[in-house]
Short mmCIF file of C-alpha atoms (C1' of nucleotides) in Angstrom, two decimals:
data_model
loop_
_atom_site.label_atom_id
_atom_site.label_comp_id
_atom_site.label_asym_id
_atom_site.label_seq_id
_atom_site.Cartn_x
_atom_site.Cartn_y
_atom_site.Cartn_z
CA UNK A 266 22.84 -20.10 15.87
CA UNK A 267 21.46 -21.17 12.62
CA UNK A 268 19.07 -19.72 10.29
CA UNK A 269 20.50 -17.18 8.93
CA UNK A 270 17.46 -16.04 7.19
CA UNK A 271 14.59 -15.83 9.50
CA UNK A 272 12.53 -16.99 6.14
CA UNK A 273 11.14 -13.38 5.04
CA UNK A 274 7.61 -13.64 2.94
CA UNK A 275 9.04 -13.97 -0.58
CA UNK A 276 6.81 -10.87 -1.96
CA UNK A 277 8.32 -8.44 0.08
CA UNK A 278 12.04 -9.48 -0.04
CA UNK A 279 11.64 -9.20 -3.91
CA UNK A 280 9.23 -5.87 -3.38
CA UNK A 281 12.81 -4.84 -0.90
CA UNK A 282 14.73 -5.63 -3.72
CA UNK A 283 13.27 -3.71 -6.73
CA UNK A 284 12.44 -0.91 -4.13
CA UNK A 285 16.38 -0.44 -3.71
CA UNK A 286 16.85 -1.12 -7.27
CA UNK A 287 14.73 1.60 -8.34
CA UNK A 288 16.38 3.92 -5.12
CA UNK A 289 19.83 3.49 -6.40
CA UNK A 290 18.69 4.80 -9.96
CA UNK A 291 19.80 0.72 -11.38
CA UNK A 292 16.37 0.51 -12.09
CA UNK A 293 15.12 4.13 -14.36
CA UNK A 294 11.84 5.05 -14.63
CA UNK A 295 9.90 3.70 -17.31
CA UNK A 296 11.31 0.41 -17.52
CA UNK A 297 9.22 -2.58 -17.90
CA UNK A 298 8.73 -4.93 -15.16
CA UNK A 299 7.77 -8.05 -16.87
CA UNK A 300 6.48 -10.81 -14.42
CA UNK A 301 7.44 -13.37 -16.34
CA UNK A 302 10.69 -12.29 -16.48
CA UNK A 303 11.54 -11.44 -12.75
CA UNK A 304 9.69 -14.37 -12.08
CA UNK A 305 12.66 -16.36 -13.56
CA UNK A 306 15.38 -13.97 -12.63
CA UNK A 307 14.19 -14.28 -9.01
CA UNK A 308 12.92 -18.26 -9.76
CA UNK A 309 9.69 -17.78 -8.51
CA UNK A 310 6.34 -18.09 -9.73
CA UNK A 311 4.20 -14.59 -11.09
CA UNK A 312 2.02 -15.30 -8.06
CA UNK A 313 4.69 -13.78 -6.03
CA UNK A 314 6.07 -11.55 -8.49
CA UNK A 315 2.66 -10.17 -9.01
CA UNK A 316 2.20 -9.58 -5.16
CA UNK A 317 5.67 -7.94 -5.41
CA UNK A 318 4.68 -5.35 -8.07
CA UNK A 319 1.12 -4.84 -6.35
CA UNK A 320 3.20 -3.65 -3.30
CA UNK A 321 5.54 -1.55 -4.83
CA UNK A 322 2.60 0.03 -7.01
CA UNK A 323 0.85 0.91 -3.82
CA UNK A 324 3.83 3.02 -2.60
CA UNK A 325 3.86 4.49 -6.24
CA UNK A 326 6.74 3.36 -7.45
CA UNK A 327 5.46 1.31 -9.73
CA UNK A 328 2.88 2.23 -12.07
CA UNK A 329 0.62 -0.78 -13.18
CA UNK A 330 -1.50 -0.35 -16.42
CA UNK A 331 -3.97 -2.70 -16.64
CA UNK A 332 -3.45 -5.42 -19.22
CA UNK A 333 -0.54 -4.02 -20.21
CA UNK A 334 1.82 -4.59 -17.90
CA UNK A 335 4.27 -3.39 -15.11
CA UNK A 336 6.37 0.22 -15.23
CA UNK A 337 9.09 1.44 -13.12
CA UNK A 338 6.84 4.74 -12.21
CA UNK A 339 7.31 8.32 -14.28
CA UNK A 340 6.04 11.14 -11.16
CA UNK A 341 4.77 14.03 -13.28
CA UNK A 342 5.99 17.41 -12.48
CA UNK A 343 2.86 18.04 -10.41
CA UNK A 344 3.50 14.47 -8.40
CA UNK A 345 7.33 16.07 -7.93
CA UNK A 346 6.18 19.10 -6.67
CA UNK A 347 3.41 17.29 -4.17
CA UNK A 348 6.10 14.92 -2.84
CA UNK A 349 8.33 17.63 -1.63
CA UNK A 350 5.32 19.53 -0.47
CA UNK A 351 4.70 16.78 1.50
CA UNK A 352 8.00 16.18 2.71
CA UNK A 353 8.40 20.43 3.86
CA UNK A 354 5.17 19.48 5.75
CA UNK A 355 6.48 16.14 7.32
CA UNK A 356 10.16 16.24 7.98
CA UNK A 357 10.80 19.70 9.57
CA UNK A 358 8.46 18.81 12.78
CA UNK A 359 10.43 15.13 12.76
CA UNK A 360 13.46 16.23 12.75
CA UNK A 361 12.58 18.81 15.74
CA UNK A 362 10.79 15.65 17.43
CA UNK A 363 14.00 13.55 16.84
CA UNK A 364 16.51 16.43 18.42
CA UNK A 365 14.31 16.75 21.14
CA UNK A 366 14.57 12.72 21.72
CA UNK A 367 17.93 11.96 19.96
CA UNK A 368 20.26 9.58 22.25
CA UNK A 369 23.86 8.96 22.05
CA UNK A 370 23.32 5.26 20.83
CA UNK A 371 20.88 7.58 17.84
CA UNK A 372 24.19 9.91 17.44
CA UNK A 373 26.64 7.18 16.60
CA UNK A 374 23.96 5.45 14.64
CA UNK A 375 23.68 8.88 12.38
CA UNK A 376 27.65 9.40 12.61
CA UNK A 377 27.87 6.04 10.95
CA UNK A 378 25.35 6.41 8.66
CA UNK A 379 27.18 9.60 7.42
CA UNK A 380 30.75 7.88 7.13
CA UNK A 381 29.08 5.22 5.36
CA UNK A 382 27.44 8.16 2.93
CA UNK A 383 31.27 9.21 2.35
CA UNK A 384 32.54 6.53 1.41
CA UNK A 385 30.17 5.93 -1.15
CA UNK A 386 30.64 9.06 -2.80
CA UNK A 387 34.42 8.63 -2.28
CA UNK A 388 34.21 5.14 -3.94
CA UNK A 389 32.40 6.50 -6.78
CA UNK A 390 29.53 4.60 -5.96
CA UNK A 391 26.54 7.22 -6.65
CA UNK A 392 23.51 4.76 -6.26
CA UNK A 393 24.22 4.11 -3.01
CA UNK A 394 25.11 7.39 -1.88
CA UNK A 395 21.89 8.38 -2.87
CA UNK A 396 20.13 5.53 -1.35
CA UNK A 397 22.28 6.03 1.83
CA UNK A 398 21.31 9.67 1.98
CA UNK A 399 17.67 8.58 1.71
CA UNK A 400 18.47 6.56 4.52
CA UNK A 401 19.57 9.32 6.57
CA UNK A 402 16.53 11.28 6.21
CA UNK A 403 14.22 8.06 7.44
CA UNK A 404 16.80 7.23 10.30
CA UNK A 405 15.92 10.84 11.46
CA UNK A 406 12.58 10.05 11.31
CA UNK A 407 13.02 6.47 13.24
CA UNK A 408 14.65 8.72 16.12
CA UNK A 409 11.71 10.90 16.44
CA UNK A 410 9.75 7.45 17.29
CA UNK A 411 6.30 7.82 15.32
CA UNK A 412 5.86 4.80 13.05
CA UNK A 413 2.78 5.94 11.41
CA UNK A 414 4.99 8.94 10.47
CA UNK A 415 7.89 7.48 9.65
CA UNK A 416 6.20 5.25 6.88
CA UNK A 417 5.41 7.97 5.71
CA UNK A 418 8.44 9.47 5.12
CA UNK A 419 10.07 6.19 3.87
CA UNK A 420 7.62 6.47 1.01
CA UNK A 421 8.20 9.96 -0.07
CA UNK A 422 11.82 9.76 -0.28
CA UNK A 423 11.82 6.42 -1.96
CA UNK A 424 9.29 8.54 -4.12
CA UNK A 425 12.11 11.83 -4.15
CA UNK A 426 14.84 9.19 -5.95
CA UNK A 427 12.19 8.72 -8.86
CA UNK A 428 12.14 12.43 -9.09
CA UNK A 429 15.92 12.71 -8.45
CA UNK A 430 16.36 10.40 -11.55
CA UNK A 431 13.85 12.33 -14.29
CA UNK A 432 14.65 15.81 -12.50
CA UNK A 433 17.73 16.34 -11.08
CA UNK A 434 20.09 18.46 -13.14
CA UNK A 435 23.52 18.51 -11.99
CA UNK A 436 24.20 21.38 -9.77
CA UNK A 437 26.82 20.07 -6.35
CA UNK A 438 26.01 16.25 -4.94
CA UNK A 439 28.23 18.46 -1.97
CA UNK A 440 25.21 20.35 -0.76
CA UNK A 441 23.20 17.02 0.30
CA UNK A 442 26.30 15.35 2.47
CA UNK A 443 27.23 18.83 3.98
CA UNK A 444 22.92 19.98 5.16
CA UNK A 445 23.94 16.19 6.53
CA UNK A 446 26.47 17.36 8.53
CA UNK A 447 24.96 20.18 9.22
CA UNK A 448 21.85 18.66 10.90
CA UNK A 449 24.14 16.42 12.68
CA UNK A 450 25.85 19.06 14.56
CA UNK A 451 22.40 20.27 15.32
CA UNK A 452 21.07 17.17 16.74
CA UNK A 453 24.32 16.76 18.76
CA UNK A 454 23.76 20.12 21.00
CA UNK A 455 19.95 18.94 21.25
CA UNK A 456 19.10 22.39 19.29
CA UNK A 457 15.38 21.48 18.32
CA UNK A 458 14.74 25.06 16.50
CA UNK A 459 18.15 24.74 14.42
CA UNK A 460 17.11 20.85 13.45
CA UNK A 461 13.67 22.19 11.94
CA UNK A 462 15.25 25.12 10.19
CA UNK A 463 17.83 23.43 8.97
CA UNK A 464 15.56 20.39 8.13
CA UNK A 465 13.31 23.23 6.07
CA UNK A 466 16.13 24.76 4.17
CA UNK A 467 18.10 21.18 3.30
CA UNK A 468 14.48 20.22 1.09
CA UNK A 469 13.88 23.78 -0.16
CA UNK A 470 17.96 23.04 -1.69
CA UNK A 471 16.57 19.60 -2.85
CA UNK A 472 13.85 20.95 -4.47
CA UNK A 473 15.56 23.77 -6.01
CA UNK A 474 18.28 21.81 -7.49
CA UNK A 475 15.64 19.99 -9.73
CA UNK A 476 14.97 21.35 -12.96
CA UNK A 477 10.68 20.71 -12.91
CA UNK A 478 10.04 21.42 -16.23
CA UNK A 479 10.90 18.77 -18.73
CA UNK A 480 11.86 15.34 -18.13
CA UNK A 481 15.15 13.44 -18.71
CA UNK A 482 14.41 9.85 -19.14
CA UNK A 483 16.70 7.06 -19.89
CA UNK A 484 15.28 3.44 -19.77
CA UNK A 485 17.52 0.41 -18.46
CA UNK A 486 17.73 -3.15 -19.17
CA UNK A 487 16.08 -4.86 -16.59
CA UNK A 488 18.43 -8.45 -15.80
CA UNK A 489 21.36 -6.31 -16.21
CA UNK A 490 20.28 -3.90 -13.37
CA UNK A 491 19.18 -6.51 -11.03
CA UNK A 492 22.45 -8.69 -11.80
CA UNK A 493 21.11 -11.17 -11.65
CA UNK B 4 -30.83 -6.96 -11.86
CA UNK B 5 -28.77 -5.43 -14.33
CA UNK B 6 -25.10 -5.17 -13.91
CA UNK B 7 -24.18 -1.09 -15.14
CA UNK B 8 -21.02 -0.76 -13.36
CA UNK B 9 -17.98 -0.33 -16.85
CA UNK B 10 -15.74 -3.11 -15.15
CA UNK B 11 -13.71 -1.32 -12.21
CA UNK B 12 -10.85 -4.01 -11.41
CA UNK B 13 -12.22 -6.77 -9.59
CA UNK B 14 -10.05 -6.17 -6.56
CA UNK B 15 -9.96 -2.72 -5.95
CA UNK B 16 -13.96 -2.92 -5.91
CA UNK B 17 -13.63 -5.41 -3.56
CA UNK B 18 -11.21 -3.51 -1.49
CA UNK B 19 -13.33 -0.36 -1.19
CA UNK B 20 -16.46 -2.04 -0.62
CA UNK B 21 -14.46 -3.96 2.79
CA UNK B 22 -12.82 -0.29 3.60
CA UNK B 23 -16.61 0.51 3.37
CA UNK B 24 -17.82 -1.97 5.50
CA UNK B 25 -15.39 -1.29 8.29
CA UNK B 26 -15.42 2.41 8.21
CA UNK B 27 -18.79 2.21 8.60
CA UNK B 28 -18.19 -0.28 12.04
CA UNK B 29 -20.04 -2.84 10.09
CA UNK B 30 -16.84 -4.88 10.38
CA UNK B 31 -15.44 -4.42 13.81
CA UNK B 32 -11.81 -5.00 14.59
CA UNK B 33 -10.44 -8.48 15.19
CA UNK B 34 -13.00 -9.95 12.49
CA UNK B 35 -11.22 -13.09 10.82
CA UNK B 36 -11.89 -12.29 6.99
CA UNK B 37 -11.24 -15.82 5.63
CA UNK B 38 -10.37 -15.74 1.84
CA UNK B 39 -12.84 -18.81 0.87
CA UNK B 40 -15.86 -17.14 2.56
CA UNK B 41 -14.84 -13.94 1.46
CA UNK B 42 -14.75 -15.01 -2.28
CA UNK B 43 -18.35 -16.97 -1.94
CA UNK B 44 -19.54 -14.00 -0.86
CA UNK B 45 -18.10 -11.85 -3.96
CA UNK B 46 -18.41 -15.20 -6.66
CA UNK B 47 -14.75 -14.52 -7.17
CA UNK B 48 -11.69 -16.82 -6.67
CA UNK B 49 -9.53 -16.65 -3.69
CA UNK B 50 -6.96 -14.32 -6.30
CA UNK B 51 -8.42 -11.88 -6.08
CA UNK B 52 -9.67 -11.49 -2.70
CA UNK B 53 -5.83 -12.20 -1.47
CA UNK B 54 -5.41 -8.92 -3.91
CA UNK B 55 -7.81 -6.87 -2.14
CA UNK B 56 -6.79 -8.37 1.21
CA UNK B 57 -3.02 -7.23 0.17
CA UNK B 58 -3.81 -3.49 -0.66
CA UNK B 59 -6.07 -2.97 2.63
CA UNK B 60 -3.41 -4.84 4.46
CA UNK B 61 -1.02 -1.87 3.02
CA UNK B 62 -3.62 0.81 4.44
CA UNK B 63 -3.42 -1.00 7.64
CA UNK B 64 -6.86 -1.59 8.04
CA UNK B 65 -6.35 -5.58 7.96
CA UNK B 66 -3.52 -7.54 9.54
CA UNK B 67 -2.19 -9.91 7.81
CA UNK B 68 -0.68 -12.82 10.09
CA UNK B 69 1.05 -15.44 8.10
CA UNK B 70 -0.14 -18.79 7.36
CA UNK B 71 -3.31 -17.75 9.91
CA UNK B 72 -5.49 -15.48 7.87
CA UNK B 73 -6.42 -11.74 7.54
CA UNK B 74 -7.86 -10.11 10.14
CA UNK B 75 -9.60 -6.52 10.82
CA UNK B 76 -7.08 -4.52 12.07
CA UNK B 77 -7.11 -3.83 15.72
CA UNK B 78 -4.74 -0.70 16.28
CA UNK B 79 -2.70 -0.33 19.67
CA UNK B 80 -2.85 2.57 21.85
CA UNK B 81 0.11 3.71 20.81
CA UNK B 82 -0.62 3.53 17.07
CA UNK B 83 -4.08 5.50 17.84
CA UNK B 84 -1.86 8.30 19.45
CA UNK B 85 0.64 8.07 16.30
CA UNK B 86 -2.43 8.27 13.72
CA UNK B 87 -4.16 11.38 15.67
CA UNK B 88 -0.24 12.82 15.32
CA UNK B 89 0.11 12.69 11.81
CA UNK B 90 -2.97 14.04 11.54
CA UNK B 91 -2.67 17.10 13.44
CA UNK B 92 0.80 17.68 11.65
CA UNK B 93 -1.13 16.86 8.28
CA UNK B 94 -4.45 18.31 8.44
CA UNK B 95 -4.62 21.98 9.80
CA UNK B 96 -2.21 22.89 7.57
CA UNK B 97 -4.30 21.51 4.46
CA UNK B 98 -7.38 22.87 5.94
CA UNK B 99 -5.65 26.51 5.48
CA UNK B 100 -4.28 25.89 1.78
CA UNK B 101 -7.82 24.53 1.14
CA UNK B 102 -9.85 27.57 2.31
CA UNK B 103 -6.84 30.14 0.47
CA UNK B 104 -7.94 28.13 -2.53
CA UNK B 105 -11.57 27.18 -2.03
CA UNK B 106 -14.31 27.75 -5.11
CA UNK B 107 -18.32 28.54 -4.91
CA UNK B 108 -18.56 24.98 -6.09
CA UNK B 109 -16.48 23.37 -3.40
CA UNK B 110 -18.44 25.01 -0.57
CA UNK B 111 -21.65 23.87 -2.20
CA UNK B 112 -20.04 20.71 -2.87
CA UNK B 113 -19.32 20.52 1.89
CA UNK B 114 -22.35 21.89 2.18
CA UNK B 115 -24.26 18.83 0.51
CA UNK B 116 -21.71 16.42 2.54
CA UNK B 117 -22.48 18.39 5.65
CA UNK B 118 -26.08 18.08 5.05
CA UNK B 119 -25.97 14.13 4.28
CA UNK B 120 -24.37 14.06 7.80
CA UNK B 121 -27.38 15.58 9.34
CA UNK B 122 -29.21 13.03 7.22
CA UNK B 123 -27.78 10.00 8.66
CA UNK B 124 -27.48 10.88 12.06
CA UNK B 125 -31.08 12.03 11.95
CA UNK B 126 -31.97 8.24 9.89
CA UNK B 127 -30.32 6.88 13.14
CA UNK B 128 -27.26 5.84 10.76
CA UNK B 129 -24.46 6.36 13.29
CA UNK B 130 -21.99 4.25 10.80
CA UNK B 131 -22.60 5.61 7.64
CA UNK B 132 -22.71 9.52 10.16
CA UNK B 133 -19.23 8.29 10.39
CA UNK B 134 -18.58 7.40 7.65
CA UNK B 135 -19.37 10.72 5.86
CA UNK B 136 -17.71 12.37 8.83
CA UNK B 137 -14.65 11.01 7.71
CA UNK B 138 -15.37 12.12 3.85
CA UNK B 139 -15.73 15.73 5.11
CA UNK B 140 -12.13 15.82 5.99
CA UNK B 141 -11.07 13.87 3.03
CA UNK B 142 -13.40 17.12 0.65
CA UNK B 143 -11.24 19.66 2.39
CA UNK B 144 -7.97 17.20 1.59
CA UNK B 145 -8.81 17.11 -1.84
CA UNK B 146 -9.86 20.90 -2.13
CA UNK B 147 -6.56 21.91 -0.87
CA UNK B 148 -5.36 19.72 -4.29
CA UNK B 149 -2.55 18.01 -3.02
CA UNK B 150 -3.11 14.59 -4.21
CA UNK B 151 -0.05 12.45 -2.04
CA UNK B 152 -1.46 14.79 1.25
CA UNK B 153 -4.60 13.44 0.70
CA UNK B 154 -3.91 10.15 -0.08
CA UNK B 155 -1.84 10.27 3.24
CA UNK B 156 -5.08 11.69 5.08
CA UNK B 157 -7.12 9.01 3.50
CA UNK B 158 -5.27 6.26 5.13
CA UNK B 159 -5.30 8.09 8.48
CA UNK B 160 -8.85 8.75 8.64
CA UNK B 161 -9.51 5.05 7.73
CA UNK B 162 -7.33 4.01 10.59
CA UNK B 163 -9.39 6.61 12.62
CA UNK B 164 -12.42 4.73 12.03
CA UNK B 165 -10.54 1.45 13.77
CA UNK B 166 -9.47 3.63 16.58
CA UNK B 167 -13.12 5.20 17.26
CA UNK B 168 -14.70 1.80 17.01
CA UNK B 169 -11.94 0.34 19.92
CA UNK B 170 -11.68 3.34 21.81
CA UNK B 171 -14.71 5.90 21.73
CA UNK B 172 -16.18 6.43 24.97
CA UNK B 173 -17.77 9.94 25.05
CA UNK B 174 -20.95 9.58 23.39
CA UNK B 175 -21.76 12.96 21.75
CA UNK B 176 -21.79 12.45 18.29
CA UNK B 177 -22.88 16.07 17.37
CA UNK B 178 -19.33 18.07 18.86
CA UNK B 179 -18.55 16.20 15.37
CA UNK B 180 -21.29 18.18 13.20
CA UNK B 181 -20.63 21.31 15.17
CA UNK B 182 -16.92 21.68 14.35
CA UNK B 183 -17.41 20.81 11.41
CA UNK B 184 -19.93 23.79 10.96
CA UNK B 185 -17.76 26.34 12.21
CA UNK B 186 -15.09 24.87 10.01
CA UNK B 187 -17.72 25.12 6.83
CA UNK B 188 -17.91 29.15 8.30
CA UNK B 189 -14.05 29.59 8.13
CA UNK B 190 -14.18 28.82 4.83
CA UNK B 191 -17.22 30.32 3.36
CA UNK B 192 -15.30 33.75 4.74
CA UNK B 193 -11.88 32.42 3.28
CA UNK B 194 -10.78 32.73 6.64
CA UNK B 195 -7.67 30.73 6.66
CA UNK B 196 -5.70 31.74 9.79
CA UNK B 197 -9.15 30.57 11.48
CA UNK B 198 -9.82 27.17 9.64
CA UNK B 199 -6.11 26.06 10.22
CA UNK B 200 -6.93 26.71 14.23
CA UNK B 201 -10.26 25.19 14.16
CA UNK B 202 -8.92 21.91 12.49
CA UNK B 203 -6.41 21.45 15.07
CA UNK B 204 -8.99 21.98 17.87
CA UNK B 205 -11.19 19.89 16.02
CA UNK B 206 -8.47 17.15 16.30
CA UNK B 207 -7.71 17.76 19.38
CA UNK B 208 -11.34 17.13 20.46
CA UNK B 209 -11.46 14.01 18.66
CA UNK B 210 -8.00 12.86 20.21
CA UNK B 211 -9.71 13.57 23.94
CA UNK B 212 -13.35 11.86 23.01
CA UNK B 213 -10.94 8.89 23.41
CA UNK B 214 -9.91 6.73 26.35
CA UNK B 215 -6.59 5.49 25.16
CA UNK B 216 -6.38 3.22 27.92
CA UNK B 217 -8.06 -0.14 27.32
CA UNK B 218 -9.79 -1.18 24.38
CA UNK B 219 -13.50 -2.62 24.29
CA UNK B 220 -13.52 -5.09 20.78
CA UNK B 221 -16.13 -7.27 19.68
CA UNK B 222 -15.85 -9.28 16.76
CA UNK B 223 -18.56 -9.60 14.14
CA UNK B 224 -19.95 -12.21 11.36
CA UNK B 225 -18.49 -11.58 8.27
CA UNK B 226 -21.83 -12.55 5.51
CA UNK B 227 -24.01 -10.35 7.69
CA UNK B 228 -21.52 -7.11 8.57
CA UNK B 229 -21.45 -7.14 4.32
CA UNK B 230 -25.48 -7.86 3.95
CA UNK B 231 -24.31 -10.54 1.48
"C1'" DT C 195 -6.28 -35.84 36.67
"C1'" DC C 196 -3.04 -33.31 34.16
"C1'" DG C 197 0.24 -32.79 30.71
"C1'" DA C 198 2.59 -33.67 26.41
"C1'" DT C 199 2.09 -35.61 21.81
"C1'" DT C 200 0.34 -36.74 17.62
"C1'" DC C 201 -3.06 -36.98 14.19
"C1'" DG C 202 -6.77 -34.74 11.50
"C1'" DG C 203 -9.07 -30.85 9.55
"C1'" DA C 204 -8.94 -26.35 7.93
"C1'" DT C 205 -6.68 -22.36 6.02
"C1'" DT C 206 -3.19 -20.10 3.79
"C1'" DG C 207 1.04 -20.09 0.37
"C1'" DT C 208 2.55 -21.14 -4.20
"C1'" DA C 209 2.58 -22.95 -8.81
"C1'" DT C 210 0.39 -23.88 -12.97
"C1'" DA C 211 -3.25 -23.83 -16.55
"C1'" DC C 212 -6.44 -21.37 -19.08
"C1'" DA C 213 -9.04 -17.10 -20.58
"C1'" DA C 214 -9.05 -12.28 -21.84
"C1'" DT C 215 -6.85 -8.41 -23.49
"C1'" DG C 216 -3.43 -5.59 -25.93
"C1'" DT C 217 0.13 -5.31 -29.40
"C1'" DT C 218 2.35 -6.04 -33.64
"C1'" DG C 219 3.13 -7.46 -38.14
"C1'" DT C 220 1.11 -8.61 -42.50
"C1'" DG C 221 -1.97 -8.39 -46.27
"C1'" DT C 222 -5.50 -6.38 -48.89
"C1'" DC C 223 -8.15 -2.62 -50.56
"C1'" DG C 224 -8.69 2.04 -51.94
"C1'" DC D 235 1.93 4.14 -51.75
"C1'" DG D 236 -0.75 4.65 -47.59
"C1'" DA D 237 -4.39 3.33 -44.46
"C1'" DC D 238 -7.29 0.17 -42.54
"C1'" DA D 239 -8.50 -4.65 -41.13
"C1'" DC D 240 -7.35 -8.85 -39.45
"C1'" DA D 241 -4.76 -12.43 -37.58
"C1'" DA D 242 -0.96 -14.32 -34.89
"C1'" DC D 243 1.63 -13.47 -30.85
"C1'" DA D 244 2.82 -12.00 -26.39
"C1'" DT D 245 1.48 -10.50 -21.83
"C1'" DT D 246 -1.54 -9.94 -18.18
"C1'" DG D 247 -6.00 -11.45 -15.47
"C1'" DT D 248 -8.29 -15.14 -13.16
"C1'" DA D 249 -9.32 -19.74 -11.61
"C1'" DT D 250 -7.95 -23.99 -9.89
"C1'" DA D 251 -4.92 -27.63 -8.00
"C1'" DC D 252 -1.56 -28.90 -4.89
"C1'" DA D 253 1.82 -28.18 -1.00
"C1'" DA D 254 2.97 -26.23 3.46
"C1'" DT D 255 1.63 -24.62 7.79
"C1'" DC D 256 -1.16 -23.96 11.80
"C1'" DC D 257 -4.69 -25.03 15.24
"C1'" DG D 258 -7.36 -28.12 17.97
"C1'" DA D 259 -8.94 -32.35 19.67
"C1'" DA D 260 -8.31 -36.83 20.92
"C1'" DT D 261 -5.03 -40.12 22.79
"C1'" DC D 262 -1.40 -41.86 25.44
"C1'" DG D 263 1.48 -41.85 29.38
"C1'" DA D 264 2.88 -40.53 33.97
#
DNA sequence: TCGATTCGGATTGTATACAATGTTGTGTCG
DNA sequence: CGACACAACATTGTATACAATCCGAATCGA
């Protein structure tokens, strides 16, 4: 009835909150993660903003130089490249697994998370269409029931929205929610082949719609980003 | 004696040389690694072993109960099957990009791991055996040059060094050394199609030299498992 | 005797202080 | 005028001190 918050370890929730930061592109790459300033924006000490960073650097989205401080991470073109390798290798097998093991409760779940996708792009609100359609992808990946995988996942396409931001040249945001739709139909008639192909072609789109050859970098302000 | 080592970060030292220790079975899972005893041991403060604690926590090789200390990590049944199925998605697949890409110096380079395998498990070594069992399929990872793969496969053989020391039963150590012979073969001839089919067999073996049924822990002491 | 309760010790969680390192601006020398 | 050297500053790295939490044992009561 009460405690609203179940009292989440301090590190992570602020880890959680950079990590969606950085996923809805509020964050850029290459910006500066001072600890002793999110240690005031967030009123903590740098003991926790420290742990924070050492989490986030561990799932490589933040790079952290030694004596020199934190960075929102830069993936090279090779890293880009690798990621999506990596995600060709993970996600077409899932998303067979998850058609083969997809319940109606899992259906409305996805249904939802597509409307919700919509109506982000409809409001205008491109962050969090991007983060929502990163979403979709690991909710796939929840349905098909291995953790171990599924982490995974989670940390490639938190990875992919680094990549997105330095690499993406603008070429149709319609392609991502229709392969959505796409898959969804797929998952609906419990067609495990078509999931997998589809699964295979939506991430050879993604990773043809980036332009891997030179970056396009744009630093943010940090408080500003966070509102805070 | 005389201290030659150029500085690696305190914690990541301290880090590898625990993922050491249990990899080798030297830690066993369910070992309490208290932070006090842990720093006496390295003449460091409790910072930095909470750092090193923190990253292997992230690997999944400790757990990290709140307020109650760090413990070895003691995988479930169902993780085991989960790590065994990432690999087999993970590493067959490498295994083939790594012998379509494979130099003279690489195949030296298994050979001398290979050979230090024979070493140990002739010296009686079974945990160091393991040990370099383990780097065998982390050389083919990082022939097949796909860093994030690799770093994936790193964290699942680790884990797979938990799950044999809960759940091996079968006690023939050499189907180990012999697959990993005809794998060395496969490559030496470039043979792809053939090392992608003998890594999944491999795995597959592995998988069924376990009895995923009931585990069989025994905790260790920490100063003596790290010869400290 | 058995159970619940409370007090004590031990361990972890967090904040702060200090040391080490890297950066930047300034001044001098060539 | 430019380049190097040095010094002051800012930021991170580490240690320590204190607070919060948990576990266990002893005590009290039924």
């Amino acid at each position: 009835m009460n405690d609203p918050l179940p009292a989440a370890p301090m590190p992570d929730t602020i880890a959680n909150d950079l990590a969606l930061a950085i996923h809805e592109h509020r964050l850029m790459p290459g910006t500066k993660l001072s600890e002793e300033e999110l240690g005031e924006i967030y009123g903590v000490s740098r003991t926790i903003i420290r742990a924070a960073l050492q989490r986030l650097a561990h799932d490589r989205l933040v790079e952290l130089k030694r004596n020199r401080g934190a960075y929102v991470a830069q993936p090279t073109v090779r890293e880009a490249r690798e990621v999506f390798e990596a995600r060709a290798l993970l996600e077409p097998r899932t998303a067979r697994s998850a058609a083969e093991r997809i319940t109606e409760d899992d259906l409305a779940a996805l249904q939802r998370h597509i409307d919700e996708e919509h109506a982000a792009i409809d409001d205008g609100e491109a962050g969090r269409a991007l983060f929502l359609s990163g979403q979709f992808h690991l909710e796939i990946a929840r349905i098909a029931d291995q953790a171990t995988i599924t982490d995974f996942i989670t940390q490639l396409v938190a990875r992919s929205s680094l990549i997105i931001a330095l690499y993406w040249h603008r070429r149709g945001a319609l392609c991502e929610s229709h392969a959505h739709h796409a898959l969804m139909r797929a998952f609906a008639e419990r067609d495990s082949d078509l999931a997998e192909e589809l699964m295979k072609n939506h991430l050879l789109d993604l990773l043809s719609s980036l332009d891997l050859r030179n970056r396009t970098s744009a630093p943010a302000s940090l408080r500003e980003a966070l509102g805070a």
